[in-house]
XYZ file of C-alpha atoms in Angstrom:
378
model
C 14.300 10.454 -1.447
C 14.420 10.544 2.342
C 11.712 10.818 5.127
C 10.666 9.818 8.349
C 6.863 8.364 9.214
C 5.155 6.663 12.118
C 4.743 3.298 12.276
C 1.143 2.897 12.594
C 0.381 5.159 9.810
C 2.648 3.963 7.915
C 1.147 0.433 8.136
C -2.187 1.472 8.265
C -1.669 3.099 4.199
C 0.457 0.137 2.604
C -1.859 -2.094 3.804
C -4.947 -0.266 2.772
C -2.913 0.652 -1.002
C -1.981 -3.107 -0.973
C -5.078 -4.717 -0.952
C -5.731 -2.991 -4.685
C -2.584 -5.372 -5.659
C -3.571 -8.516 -7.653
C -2.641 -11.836 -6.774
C -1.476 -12.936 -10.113
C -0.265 -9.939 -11.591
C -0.602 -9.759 -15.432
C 2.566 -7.737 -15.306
C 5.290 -8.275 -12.245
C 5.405 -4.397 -11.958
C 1.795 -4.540 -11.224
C 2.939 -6.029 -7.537
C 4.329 -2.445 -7.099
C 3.539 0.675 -4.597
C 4.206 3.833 -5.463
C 5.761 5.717 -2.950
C 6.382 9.744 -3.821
C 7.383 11.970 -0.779
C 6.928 15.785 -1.029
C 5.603 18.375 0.867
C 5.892 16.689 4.327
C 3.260 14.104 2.955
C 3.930 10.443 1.301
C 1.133 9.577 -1.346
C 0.834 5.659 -1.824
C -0.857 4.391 -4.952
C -1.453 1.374 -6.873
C -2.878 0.364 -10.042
C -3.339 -3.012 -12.159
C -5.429 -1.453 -15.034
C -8.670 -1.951 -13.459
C -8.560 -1.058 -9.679
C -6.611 2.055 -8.595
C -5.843 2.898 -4.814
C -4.175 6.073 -3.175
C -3.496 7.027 -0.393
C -2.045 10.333 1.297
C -0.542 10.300 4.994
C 1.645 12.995 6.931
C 5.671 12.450 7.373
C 8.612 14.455 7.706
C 9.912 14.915 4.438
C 13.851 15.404 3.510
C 14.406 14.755 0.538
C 11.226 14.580 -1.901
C 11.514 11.453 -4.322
C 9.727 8.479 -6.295
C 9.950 4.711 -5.632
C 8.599 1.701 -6.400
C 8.747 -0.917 -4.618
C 7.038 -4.588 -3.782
C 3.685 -3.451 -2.275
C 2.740 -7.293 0.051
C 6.565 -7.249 1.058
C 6.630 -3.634 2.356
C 2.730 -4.052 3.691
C 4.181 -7.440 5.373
C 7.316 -5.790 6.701
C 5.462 -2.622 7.938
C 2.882 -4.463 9.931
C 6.033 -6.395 12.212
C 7.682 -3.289 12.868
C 8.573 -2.053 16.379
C 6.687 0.633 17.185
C 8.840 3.501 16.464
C 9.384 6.075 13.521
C 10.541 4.554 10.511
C 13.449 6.205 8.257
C 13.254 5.070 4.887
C 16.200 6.428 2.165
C 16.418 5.589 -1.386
C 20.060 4.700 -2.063
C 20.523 3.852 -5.961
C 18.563 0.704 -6.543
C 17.882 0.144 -3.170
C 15.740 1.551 -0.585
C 16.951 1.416 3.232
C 14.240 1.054 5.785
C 14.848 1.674 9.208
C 13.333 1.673 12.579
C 14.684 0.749 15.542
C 17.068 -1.762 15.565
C 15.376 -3.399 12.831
C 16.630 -2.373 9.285
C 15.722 -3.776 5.951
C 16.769 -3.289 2.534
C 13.711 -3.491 -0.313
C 15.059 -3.785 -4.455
C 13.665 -0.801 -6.234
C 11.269 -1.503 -9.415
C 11.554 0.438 -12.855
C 9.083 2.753 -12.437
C 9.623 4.140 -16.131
C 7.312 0.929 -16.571
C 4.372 1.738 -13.808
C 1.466 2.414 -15.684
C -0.112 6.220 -14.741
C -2.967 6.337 -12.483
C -6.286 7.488 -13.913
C -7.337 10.918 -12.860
C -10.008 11.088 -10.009
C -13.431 11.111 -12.291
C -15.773 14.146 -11.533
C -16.990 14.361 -8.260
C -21.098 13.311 -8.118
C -21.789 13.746 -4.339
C -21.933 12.476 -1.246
C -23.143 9.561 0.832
C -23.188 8.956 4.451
C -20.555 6.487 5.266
C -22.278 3.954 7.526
C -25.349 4.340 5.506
C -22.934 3.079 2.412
C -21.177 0.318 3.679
C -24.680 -1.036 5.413
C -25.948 -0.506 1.757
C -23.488 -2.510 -0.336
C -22.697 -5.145 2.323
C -26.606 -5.929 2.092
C -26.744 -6.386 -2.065
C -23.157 -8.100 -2.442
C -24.383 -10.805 -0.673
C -26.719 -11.669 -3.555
C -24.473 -10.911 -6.295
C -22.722 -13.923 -7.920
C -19.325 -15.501 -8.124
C -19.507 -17.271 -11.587
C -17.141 -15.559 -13.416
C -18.694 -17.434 -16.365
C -21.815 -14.856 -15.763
C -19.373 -11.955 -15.353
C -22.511 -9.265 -15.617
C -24.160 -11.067 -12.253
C -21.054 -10.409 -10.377
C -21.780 -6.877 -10.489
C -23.549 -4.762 -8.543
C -25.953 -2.087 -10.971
C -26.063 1.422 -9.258
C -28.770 3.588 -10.140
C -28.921 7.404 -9.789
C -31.557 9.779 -10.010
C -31.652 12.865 -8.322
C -31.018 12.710 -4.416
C -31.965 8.929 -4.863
C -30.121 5.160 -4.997
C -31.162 2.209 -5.968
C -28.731 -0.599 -5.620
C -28.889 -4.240 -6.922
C -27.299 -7.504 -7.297
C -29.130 -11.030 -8.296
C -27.122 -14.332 -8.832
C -30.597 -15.603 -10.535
C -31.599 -17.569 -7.551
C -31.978 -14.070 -5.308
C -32.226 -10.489 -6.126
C -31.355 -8.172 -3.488
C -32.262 -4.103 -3.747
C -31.408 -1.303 -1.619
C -32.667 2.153 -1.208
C -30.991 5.402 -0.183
C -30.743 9.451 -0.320
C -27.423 10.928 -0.994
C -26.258 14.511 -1.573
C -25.641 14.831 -5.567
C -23.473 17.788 -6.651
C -26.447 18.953 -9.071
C -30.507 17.810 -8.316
C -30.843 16.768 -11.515
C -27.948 13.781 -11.928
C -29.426 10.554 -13.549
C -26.655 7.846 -14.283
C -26.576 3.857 -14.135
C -23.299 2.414 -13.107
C -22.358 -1.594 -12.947
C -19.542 -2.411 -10.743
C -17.931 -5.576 -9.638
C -19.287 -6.343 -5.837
C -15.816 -7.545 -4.895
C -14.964 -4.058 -5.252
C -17.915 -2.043 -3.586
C -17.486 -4.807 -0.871
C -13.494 -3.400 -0.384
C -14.625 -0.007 -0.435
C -17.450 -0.514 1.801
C -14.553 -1.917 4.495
C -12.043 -0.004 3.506
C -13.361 3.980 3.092
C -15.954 4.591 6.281
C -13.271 5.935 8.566
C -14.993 9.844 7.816
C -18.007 10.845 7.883
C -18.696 10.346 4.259
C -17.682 9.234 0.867
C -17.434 11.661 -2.044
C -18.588 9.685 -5.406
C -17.355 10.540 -8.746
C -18.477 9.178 -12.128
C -17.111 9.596 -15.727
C -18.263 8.358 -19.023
C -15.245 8.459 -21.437
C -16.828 8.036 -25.409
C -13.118 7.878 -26.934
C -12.022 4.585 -27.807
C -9.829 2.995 -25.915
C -11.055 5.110 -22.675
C -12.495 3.683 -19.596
C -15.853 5.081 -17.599
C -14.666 5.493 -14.094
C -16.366 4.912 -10.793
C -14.429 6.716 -7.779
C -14.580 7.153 -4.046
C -12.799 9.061 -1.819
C -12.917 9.874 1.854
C -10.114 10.504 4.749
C -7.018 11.195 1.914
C -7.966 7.942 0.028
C -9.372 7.527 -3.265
C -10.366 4.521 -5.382
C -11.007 4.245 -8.740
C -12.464 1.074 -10.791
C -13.545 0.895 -14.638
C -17.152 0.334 -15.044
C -18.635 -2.889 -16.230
C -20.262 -3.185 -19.886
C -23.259 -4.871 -20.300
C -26.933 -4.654 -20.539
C -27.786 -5.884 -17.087
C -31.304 -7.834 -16.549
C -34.526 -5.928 -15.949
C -34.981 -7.406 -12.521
C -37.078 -4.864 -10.850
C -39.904 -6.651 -12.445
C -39.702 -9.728 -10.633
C -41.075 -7.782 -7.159
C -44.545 -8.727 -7.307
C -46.893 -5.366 -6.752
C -49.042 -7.525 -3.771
C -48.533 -10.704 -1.646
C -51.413 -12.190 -0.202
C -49.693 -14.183 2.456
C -47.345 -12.534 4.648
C -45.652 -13.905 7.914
C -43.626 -12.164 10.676
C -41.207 -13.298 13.373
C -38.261 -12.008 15.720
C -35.626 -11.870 12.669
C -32.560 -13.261 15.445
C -34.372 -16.063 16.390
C -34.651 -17.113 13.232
C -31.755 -16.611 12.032
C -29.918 -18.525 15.161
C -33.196 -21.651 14.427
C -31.721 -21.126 10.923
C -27.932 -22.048 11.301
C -28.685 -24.725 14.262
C -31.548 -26.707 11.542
C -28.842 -26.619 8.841
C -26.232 -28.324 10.196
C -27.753 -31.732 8.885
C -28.790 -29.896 5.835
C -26.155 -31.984 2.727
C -24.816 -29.793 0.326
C -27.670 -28.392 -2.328
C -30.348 -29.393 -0.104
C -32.908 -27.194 1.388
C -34.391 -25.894 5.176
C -38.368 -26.567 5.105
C -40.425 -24.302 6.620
C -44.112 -24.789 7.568
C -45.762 -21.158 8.294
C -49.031 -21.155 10.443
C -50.880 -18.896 12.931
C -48.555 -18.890 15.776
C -45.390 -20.526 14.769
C -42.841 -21.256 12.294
C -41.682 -24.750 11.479
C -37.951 -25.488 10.351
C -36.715 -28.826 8.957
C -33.669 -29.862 7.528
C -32.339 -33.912 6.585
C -34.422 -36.771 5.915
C -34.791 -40.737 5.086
C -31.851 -42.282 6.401
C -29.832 -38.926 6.996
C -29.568 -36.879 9.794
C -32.426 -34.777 10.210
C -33.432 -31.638 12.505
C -36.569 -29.744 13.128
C -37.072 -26.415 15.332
C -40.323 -24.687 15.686
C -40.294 -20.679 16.373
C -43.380 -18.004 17.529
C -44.424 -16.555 14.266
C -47.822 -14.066 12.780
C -49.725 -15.649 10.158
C -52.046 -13.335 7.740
C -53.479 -15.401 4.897
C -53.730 -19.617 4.481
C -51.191 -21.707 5.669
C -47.918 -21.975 3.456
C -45.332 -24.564 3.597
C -41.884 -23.957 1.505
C -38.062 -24.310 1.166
C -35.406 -22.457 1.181
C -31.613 -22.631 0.126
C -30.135 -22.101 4.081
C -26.997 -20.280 3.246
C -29.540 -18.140 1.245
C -31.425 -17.398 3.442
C -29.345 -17.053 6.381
C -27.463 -14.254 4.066
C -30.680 -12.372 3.578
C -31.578 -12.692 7.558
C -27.951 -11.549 8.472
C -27.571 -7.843 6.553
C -31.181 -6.914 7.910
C -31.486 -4.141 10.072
C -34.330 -4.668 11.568
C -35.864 -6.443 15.010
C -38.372 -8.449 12.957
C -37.812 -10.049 9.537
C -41.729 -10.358 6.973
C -42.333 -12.521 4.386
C -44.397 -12.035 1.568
C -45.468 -14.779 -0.423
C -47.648 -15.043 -3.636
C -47.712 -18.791 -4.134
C -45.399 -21.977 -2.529
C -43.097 -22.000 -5.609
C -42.973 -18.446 -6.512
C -40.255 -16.477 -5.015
C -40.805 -14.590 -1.443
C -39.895 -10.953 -0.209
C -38.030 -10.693 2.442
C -38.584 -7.228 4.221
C -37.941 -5.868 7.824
C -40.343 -4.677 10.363
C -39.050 -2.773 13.390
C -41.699 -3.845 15.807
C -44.054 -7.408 15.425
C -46.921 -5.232 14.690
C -45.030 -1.964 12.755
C -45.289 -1.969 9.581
C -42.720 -2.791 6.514
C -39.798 -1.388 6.209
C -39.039 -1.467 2.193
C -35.452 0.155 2.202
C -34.195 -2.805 1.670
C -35.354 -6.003 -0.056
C -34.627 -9.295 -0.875
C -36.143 -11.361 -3.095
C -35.079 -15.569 -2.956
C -36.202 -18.578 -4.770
C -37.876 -21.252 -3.010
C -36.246 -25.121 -4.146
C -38.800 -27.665 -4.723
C -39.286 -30.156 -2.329
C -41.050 -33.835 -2.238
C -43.877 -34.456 0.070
């Protein structure tokens, strides 16, 4: 194997490949790239029986050839490279990388022992790139990271037709997004569950195009995994599917709210952040809502405390509650909108938090989030 790349492409694929790699492989061949020249291409690919990344990149190819080889080492040694072509040449066990003046020699791994790659899974259809990454980087935050609850870590994606519903609750906060996609066939219906770690790496990783081609497969033979994949701009992604009945949480949106509150969602947020820097660990931001303003509150007795008060719309009686800040300062933050609403059915019941576009528009329901109040002592 012998064949010459650029730099910056080069880079730019081990460290996108790399980041599939596990920290604590199970396996040390699991800590492997792939690296197979041919055609005046290099494909890149990892695997660690779960998460599978590949990538495809231009070079001038002189000898085709497989490798493996440490995937963080070459990712670490490609990213301090001059920047110049770089000449890499198997030579028995070892690989010779050159470029410039700088030249490094990499062991080679067995890769009779590299598990294969699973196959692409059926391609679904396509979403908007921007629109996806917005999408999952507004329900992740809500998903948990209690590995104890494994099924809450996921995020559950539902299909039907040219629609998407995505959502994620940690128990204290649901979040659920809306969008349209472009499905292969008009009629697809599937339900998916997939780790948010991984939709949140995809989300960062795959909205270099224009979109993201989706594929889904449902393997019945024991042993088999059911596939999620994504691919977009020569890379592709595939994860096994979670199993589990995830909780009917669609219920807990109530159908009405007979209090509802609006204010500029930045100013908020930035009242927000400043009132819970005296806010101790597991303790809550008050908030006071009346015609005309917003009350904030954080601290009390002997403690540091802070209060901020912010222009606000009032429909309904006056509500006072409390909120988990980091909580809510998650929901404010992945809102895409100039005004944030809440809609409230009771002090202790949970609110909706929606987005309005102007301070008298109305609701924009594309995206919700739902988040329970904490109980706090008068």
């Amino acid at each position: 194997m012998k064949f010459t790349v650029a730099r910056d492409v080069l880079s730019e694929a081990v460290s996108w490949t790399a980041r599939a790699l596990p920290v604590r492989p199970a396996s040390p061949i699991l800590a492997g790239v792939r690296i197979t020249s041919h055609d005046q291409a290099l494909t890149l690919s990892s695997f660690d029986y779960e998460v599978s990344a590949n990538s495809e990149i231009p070079a001038t190819v002189d000898e085709a050839g497989e490798v493996l080889v440490s995937g963080r080492l070459l990712a670490d040694i490609s990213k301090s490279l001059p920047n110049q072509p770089v000449r890499i040449e198997l030579d028995g066990q070892k690989v010779n990388l050159t470029c410039g003046s700088s030249h490094f020699t990499l062991a080679v791994m067995p890769l009779d022992d590299y598990p294969l790659l699973p196959a692409q899974p059926e391609n679904r259809g396509s979403i908007d790139s921007q629109v996806l990454a917005q999408s999952i980087a507004q329900v992740s935050v809500a998903a948990s990271r209690d590995d104890t609850l494994p099924l809450l870590t996921g995020v559950r994606i539902e299909i039907e037709g040219e629609h998407i519903t995505l959502l994620a609750t940690d128990r204290y906060r649901l979040a659920m997004r809306e969008l349209t996609w472009e499905p292969t066939t008009p009629d697809f219906s599937e339900t998916a569950l997939v780790k948010a770690r991984i939709l949140s790496d995809v989300a960062k990783s795959m909205t270099g195009g224009s979109s993201v081609d989706v594929g889904l497969s449902r393997e019945s033979q024991p042993g088999a995994s059911s596939l999620i994949g994504f691919s977009a701009g020569g890379r592709r992604t595939t994860s096994t599917l979670m199993d589990g009945d995830y909780p009917p949480v669609r219920r807990l949106f109530p159908d009405t709210t007979s209090i509802r509150a609006v204010c500029e969602r930045q100013t908020l947020l930035e009242a927000v952040k400043r009132v819970s820097l005296v806010a101790e660990r597991k303790t809550s931001v008050r908030m006071a809502f009346s015609e005309g303003q917003i009350v904030l509150e954080a601290g009390q007795g002997d403690n540091a405390q802070a209060s901020e008060a912010i222009e606000g719309q009032l429909v309904g009686e006056e509500i006072s509650t409390a909120f988990n800040p980091q909580f809510l300062v998650d929901g404010l933050s992945v809102l895409d909108t100039d005004y944030v609403r809440f809609g409230f059915t009771h002090p202790t019941k949970p609110v909706i938090v929606t987005g309005q576009n102007e301070s008298d528009g109305g609701e924009v329901l594309h995206f919700r989030y739902l988040l329970m109040p904490i109980r706090f002592g008068i």
